[in-house]
mmCIF file of C-alpha atoms in Angstrom:
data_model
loop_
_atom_site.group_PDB
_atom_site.id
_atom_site.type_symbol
_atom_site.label_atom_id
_atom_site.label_comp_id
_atom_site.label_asym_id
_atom_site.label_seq_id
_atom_site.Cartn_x
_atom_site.Cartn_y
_atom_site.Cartn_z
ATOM 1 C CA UNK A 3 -55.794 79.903 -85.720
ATOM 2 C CA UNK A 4 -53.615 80.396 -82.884
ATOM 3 C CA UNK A 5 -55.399 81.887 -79.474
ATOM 4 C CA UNK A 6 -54.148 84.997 -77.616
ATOM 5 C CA UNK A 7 -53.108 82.770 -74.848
ATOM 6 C CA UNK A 8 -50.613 80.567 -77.087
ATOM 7 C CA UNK A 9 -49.532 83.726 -78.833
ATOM 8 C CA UNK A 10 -48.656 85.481 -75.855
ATOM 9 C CA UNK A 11 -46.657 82.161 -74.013
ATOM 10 C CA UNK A 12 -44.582 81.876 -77.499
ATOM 11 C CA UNK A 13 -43.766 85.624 -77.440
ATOM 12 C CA UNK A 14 -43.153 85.297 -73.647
ATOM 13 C CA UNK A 15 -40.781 82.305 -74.296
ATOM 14 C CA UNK A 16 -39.036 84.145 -77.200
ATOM 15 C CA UNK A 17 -38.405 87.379 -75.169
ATOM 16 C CA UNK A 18 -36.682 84.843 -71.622
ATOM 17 C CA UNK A 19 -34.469 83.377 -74.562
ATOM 18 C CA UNK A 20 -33.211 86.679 -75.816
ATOM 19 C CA UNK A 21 -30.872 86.639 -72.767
ATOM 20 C CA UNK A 22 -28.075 84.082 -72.017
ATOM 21 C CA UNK A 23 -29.651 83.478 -68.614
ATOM 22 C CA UNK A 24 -32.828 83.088 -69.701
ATOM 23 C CA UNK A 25 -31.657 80.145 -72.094
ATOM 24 C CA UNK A 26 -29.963 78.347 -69.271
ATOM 25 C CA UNK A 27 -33.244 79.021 -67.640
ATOM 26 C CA UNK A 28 -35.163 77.563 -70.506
ATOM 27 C CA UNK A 29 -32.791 74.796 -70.755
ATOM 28 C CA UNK A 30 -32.818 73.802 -66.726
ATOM 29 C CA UNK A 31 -36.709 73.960 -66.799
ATOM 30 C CA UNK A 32 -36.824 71.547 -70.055
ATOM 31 C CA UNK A 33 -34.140 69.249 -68.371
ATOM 32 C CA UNK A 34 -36.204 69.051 -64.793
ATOM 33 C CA UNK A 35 -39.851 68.008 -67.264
ATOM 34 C CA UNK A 36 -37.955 65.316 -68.916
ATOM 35 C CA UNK A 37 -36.712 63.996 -65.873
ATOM 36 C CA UNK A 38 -39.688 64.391 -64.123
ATOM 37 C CA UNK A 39 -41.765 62.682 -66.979
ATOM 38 C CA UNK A 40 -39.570 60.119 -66.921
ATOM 39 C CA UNK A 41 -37.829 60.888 -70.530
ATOM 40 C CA UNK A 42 -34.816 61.557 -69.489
ATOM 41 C CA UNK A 43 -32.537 60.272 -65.892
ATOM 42 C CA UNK A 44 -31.038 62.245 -62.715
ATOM 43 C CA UNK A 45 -27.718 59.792 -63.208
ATOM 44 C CA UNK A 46 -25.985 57.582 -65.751
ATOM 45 C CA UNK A 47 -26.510 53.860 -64.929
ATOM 46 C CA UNK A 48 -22.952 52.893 -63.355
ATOM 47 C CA UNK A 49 -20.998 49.529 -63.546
ATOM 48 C CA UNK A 50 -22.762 47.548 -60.267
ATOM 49 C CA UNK A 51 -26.021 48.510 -61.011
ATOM 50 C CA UNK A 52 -28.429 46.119 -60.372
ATOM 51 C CA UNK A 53 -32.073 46.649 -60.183
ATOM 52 C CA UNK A 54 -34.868 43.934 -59.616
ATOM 53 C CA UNK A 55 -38.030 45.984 -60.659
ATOM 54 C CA UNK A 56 -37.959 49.194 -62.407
ATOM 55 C CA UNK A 57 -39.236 50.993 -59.710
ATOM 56 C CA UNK A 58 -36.040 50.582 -58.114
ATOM 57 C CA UNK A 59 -34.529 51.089 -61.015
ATOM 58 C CA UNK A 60 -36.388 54.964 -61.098
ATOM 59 C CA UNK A 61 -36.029 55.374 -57.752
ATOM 60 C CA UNK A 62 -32.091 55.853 -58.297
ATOM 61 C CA UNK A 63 -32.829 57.872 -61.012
ATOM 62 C CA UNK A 64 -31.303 56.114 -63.135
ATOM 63 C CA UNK A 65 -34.284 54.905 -65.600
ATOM 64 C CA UNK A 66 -34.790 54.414 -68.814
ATOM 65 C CA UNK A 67 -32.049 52.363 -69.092
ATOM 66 C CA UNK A 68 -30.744 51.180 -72.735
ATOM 67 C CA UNK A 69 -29.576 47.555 -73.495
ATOM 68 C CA UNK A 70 -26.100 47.199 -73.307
ATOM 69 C CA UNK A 71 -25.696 49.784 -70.473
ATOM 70 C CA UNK A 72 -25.061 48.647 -66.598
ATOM 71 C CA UNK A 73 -28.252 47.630 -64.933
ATOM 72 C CA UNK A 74 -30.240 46.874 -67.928
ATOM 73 C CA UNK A 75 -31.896 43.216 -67.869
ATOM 74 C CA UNK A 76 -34.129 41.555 -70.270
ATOM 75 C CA UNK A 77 -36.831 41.077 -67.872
ATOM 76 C CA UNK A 78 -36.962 44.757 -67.223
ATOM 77 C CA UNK A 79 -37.356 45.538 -71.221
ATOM 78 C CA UNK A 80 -41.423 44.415 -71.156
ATOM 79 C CA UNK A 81 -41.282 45.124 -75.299
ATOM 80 C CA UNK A 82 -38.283 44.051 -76.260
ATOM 81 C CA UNK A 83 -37.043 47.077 -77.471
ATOM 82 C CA UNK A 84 -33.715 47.589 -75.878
ATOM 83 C CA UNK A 85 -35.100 50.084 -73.533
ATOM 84 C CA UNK A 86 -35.672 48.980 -70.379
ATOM 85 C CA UNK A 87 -38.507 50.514 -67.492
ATOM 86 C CA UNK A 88 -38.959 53.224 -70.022
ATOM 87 C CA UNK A 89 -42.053 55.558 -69.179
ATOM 88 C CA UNK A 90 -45.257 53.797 -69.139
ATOM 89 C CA UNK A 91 -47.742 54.742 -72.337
ATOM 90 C CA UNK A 92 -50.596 53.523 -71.674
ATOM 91 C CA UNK A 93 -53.508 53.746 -73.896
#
């Protein structure tokens, strides 16, 4: 069963996207999480980009960075996964 105080944030979030701004509004505050959680990157990685430790690497905003893109080195891929100084998950 859902609480009053889940009810009321999915009716308040369903009401901010009846309106074209509050979409964009919506869509800004999702982009500006993911970024901030590290899911998603401020820029593109660029041809020249070289990073010795992730942190750098998030610093430019630039992070996660996917194998075969600019900047991404094995070393910086701790799995092996192709995705390189991806958010930590730590258990």
């Amino acid at each position: 069963m859902l609480g009053a105080g889940v009810i009321g944030a999915l009716v308040g979030v369903g009401s901010i996207s009846a309106t074209p701004e509050g979409r964009d509004q919506i869509i800004t505050s999702a982009g500006d999480v993911a970024v901030a959680t590290g899911f998603a990157r401020e820029r593109a990685p660029q041809e020249g980009d070289h990073w010795r430790r992730c942190d750098d690497a998030r610093d430019a905003g630039t992070a996660p960075i996917y194998r075969g893109e600019p900047g991404y080195r094995d070393w910086l891929d701790a799995d092996d996964d192709g995705i390189a100084c991806e958010p930590y998950r730590g258990q």
